[in-house]
Short mmCIF file of N, CA and C in Angstrom, two decimals:
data_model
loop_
_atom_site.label_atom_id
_atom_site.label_comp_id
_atom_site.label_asym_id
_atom_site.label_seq_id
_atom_site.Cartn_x
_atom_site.Cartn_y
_atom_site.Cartn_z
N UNK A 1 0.85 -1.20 0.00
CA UNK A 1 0.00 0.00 0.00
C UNK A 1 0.87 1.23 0.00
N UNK A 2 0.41 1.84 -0.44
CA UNK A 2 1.36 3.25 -0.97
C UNK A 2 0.03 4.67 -1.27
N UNK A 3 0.58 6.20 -0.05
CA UNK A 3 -0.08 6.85 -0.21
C UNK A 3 0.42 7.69 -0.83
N UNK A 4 -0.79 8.77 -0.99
CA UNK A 4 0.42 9.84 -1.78
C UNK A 4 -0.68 10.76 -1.34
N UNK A 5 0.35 12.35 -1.93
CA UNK A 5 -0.14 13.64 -1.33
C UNK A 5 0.22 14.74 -2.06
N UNK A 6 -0.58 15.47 -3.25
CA UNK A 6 0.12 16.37 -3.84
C UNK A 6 -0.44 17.50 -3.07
N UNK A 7 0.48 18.20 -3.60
CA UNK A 7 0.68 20.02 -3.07
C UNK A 7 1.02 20.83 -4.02
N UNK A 8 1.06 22.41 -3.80
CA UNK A 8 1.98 22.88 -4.60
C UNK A 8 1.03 23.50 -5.77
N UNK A 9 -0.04 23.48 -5.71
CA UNK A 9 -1.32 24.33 -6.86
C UNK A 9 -1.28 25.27 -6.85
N UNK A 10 -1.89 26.34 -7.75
CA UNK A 10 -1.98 27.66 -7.52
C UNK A 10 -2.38 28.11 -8.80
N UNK A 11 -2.92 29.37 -8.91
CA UNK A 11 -3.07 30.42 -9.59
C UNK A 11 -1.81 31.37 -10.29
N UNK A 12 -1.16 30.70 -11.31
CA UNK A 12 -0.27 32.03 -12.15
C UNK A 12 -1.01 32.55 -13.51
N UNK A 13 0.30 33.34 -13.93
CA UNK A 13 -0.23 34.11 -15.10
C UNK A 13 0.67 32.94 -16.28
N UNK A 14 0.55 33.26 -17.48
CA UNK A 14 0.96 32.66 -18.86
C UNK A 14 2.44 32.81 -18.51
N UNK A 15 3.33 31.83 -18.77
CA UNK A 15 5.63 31.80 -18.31
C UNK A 15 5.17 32.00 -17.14
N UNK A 16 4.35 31.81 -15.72
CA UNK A 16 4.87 31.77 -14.79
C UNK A 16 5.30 30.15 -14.46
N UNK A 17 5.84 29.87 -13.21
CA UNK A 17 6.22 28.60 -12.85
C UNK A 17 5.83 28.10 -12.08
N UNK A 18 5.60 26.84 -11.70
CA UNK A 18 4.68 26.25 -10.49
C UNK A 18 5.61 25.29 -10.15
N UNK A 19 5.49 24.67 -8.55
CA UNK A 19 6.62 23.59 -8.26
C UNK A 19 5.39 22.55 -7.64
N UNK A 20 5.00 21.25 -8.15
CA UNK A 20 4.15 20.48 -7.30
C UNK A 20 4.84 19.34 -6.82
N UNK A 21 4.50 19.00 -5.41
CA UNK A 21 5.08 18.20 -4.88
C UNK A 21 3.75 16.88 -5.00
N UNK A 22 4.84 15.77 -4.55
CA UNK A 22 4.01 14.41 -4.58
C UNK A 22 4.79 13.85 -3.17
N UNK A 23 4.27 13.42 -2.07
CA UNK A 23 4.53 13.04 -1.13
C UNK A 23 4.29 11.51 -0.50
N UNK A 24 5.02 10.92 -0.54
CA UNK A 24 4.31 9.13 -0.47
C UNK A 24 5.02 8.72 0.59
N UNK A 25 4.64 7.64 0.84
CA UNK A 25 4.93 6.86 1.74
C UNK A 25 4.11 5.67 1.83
N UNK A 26 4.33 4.49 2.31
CA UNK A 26 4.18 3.27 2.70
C UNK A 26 5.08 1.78 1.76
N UNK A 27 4.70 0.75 2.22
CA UNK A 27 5.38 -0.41 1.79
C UNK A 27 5.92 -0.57 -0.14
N UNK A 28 7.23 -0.37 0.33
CA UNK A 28 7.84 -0.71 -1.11
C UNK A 28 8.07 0.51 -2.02
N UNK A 29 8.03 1.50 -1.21
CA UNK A 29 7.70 2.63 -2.02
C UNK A 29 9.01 3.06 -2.87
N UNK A 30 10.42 2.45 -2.97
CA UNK A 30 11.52 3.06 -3.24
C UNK A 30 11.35 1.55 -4.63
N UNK A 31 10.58 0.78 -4.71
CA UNK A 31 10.35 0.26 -6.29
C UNK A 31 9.21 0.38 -6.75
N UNK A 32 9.02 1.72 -6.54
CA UNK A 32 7.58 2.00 -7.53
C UNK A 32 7.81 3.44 -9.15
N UNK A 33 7.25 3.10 -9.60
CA UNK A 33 6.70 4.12 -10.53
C UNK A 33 5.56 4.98 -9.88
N UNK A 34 6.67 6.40 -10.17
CA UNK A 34 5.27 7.58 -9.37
C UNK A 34 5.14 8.34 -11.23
N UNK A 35 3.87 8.72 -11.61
CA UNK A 35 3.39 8.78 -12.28
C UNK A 35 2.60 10.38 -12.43
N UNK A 36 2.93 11.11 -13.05
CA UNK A 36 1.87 12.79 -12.32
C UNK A 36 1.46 12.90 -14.07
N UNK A 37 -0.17 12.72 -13.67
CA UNK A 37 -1.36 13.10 -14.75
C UNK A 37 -1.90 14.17 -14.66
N UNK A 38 -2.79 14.86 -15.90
CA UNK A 38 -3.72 15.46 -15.41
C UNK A 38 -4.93 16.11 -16.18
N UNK A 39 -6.00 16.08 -15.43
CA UNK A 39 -7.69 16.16 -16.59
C UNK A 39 -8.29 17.71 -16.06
N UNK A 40 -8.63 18.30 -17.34
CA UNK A 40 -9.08 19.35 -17.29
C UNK A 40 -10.19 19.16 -17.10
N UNK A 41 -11.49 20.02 -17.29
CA UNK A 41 -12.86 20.14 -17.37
C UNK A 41 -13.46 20.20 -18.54
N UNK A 42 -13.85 18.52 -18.73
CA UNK A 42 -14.20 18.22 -19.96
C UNK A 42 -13.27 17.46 -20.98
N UNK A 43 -12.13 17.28 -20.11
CA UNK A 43 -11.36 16.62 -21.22
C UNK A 43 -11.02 15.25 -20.45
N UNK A 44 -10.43 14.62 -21.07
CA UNK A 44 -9.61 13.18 -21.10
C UNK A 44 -8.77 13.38 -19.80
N UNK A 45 -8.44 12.05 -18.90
CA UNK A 45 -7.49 12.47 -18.49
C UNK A 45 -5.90 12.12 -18.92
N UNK A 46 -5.01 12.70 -18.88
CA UNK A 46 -3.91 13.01 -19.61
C UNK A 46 -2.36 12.40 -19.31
N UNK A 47 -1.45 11.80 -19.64
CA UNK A 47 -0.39 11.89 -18.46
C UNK A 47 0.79 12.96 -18.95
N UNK A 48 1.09 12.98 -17.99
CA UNK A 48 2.73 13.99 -17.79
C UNK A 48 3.70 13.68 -17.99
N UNK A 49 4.02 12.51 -17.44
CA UNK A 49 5.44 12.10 -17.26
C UNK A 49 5.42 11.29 -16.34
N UNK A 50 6.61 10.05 -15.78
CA UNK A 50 6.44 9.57 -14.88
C UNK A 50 8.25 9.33 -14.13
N UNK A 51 8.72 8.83 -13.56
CA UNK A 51 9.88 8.67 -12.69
C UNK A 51 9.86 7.28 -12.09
N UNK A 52 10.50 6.74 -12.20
CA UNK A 52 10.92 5.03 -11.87
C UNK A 52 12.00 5.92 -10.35
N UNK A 53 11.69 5.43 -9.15
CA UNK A 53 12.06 5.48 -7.95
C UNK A 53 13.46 4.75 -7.78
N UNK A 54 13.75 3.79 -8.19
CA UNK A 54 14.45 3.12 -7.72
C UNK A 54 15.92 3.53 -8.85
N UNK A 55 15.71 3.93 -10.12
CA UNK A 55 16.89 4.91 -11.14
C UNK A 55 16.85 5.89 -11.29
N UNK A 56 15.45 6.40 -10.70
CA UNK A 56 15.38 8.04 -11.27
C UNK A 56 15.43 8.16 -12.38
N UNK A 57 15.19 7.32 -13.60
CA UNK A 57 14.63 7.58 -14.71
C UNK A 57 13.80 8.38 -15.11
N UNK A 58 13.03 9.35 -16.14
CA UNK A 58 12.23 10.04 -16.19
C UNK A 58 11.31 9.93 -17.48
N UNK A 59 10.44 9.91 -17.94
CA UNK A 59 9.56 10.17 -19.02
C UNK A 59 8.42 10.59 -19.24
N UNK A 60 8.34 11.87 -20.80
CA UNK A 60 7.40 12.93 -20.47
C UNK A 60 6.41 12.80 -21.53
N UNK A 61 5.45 13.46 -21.12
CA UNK A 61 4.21 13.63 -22.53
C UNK A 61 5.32 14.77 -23.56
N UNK A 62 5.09 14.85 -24.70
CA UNK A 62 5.64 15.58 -25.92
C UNK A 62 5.03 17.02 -25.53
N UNK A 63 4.03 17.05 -24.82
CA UNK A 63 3.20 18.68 -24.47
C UNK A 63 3.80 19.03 -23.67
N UNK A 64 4.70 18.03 -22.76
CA UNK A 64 5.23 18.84 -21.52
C UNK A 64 6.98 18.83 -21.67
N UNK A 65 7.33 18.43 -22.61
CA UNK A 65 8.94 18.11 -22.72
C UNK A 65 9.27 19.38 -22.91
N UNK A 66 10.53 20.04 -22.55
CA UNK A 66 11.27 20.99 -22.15
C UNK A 66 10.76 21.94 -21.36
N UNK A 67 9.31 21.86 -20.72
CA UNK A 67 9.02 22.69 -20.00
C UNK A 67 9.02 22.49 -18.19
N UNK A 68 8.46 21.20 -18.46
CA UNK A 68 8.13 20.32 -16.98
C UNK A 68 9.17 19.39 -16.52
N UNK A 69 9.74 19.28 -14.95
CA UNK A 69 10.52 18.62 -15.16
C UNK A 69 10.24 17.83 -13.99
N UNK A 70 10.61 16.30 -13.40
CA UNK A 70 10.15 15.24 -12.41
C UNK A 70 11.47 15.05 -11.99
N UNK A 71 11.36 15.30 -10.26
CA UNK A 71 12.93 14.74 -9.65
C UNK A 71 11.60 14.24 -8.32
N UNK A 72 13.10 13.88 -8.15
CA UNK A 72 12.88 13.19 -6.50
C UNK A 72 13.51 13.76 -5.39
N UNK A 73 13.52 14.14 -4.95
CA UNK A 73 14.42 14.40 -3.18
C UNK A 73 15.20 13.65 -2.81
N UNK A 74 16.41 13.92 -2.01
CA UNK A 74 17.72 12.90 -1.52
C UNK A 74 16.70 11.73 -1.23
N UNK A 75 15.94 11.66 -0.33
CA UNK A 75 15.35 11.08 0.82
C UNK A 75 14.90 9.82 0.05
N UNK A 76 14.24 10.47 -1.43
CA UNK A 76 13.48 9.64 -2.07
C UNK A 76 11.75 9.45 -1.83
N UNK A 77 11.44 9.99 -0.91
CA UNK A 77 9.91 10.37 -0.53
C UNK A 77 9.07 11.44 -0.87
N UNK A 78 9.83 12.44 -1.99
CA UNK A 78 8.77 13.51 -2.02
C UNK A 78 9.27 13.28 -4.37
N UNK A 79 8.26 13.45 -5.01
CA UNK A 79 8.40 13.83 -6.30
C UNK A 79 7.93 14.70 -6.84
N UNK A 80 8.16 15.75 -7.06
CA UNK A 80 8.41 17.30 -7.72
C UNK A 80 8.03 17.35 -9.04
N UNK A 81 7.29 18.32 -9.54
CA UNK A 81 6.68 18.32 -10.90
C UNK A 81 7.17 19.66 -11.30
N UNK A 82 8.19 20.06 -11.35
CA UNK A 82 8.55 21.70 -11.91
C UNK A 82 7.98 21.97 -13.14
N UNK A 83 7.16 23.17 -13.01
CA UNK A 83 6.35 23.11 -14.05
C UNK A 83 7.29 24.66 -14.49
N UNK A 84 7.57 25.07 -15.81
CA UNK A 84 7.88 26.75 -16.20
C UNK A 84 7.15 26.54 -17.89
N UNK A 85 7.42 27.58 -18.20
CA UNK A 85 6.24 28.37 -19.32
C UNK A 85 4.72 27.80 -19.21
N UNK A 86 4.39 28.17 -18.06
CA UNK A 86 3.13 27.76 -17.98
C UNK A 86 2.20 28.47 -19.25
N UNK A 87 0.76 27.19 -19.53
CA UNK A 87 -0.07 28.55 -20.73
C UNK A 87 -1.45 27.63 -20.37
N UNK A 88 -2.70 28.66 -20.29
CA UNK A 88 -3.78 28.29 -20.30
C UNK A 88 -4.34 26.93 -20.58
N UNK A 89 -3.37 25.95 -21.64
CA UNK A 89 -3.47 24.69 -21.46
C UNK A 89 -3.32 23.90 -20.62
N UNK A 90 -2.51 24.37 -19.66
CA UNK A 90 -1.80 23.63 -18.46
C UNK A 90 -2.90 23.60 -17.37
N UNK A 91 -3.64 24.06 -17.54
CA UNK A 91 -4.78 24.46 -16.72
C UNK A 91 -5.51 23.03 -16.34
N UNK A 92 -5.64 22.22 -15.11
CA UNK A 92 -5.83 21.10 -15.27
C UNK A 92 -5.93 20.63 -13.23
N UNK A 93 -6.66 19.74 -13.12
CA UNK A 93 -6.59 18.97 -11.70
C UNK A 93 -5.51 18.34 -12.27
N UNK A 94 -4.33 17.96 -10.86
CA UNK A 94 -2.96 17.19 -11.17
C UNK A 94 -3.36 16.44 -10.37
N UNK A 95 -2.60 14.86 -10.87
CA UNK A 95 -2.36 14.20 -9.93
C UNK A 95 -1.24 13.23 -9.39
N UNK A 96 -0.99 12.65 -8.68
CA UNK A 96 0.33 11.67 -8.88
C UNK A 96 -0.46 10.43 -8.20
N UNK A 97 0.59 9.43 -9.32
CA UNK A 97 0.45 7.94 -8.85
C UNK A 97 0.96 6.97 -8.77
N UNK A 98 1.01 6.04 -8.24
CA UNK A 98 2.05 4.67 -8.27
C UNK A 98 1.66 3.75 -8.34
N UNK A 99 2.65 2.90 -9.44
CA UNK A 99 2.27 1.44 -9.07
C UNK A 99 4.14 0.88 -9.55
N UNK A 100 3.95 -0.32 -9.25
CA UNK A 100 5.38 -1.24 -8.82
C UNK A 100 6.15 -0.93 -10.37
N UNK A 101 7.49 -1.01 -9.91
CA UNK A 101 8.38 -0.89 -10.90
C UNK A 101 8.58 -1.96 -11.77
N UNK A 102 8.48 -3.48 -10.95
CA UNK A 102 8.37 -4.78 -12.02
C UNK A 102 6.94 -5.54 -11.63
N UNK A 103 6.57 -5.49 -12.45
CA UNK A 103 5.22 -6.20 -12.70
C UNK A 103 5.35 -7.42 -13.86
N UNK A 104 4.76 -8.13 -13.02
CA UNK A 104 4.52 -9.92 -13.42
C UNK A 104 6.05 -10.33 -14.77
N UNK A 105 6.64 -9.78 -14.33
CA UNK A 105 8.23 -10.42 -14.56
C UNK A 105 8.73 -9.04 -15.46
N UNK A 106 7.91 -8.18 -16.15
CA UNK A 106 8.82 -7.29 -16.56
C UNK A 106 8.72 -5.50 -15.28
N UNK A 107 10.20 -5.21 -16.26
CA UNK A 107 10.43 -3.86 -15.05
C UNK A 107 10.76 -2.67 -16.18
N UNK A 108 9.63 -1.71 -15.14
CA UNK A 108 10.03 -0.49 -16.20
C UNK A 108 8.78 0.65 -16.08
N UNK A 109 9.03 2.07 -16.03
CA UNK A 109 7.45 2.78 -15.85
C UNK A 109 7.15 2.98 -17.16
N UNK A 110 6.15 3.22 -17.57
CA UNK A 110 4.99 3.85 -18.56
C UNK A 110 4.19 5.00 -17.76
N UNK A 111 3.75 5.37 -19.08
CA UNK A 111 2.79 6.70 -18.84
C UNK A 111 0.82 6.43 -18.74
N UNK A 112 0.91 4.59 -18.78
CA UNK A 112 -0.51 4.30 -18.90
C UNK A 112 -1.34 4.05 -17.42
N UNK A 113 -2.39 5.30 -17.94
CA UNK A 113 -2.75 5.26 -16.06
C UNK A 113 -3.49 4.11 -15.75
N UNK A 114 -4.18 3.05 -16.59
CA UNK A 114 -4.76 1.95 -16.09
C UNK A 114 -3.85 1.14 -15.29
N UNK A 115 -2.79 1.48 -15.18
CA UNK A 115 -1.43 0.34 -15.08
C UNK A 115 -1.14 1.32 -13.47
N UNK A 116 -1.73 2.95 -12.90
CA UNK A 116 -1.37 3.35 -11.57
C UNK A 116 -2.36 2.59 -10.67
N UNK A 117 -1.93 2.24 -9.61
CA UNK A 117 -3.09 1.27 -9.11
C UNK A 117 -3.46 2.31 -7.51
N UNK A 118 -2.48 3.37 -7.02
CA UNK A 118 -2.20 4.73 -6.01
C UNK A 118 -2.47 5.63 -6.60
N UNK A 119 -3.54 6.70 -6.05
CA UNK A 119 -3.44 7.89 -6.89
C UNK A 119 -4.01 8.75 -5.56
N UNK A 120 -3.27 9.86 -5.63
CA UNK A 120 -3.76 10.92 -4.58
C UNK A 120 -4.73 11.83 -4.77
N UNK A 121 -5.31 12.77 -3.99
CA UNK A 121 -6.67 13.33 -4.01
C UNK A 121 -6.18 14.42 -5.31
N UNK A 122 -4.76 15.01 -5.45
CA UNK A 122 -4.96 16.01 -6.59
C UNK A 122 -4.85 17.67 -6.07
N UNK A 123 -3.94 18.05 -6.88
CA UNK A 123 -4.44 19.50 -6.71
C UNK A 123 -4.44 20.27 -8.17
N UNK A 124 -4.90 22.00 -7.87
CA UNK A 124 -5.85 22.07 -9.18
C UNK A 124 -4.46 23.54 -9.72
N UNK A 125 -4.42 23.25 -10.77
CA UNK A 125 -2.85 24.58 -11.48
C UNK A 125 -4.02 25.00 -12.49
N UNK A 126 -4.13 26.30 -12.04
CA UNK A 126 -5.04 27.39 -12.97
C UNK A 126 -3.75 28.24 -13.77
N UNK A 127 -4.03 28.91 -15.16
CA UNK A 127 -3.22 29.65 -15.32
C UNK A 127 -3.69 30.38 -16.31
N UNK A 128 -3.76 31.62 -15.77
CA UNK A 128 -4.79 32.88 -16.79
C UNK A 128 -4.00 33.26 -17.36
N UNK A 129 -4.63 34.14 -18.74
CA UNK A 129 -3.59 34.49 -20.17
C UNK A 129 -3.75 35.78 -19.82
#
């Protein structure tokens, strides 16, 4: 079992920057895939990018590459969504999620959220033009 806890929402303008945190904890949590999605109003929900825990690997949606970036903390318990050139698209409930790094013999994250089996309550990145 594995929780999680994002933070870090807010209200900017168009190039401002946002920092969201993902906060987890429980069993196994240093071989999981944390995963940060996110669905606007009315749309699909989307993914971001995700981070393999145990290499710190990283991989992004094509909408968010060179803008958004996913680390982890020394500790390994908190995952960070640096968001810069924010734009009215970005506008979206976030969320982060996890599920195990090797599943039924293979190892490795993806960006497919049927495959997060943890997902936290979410917070909401507005960003007016």
């Amino acid at each position: 079992q594995v929780q999680l806890m994002e933070s870090g929402g807010g209200s900017v303008e168009t190039g401002g920057s946002l920092r969201l945190s993902c906060a987890a904890s429980g069993h196994g949590y240093n071989r999981q895939c944390i995963g940060w999605f996110r669905q606007a109003p009315g749309k699909e929900r989307e993914a971001v990018g995700a981070i393999a825990t145990i290499r710190r690997t990283t991989l992004y949606a094509d909408s968010v590459k060179g803008r958004f970036t996913i680390s982890l903390d020394n500790d390994g318990d908190i995952v960070y969504l640096q968001q810069n050139k924010l734009t009215p698209e970005d506008t979206a409930m976030y969320y982060c999620a996890a599920r195990l790094y090797c599943k039924l013999g293979t190892c490795g994250c993806d960006m497919s959220a049927s495959g997060y089996e943890f997902w936290g309550p979410g917070t909401q990145v507005t960003v007016s033009s």
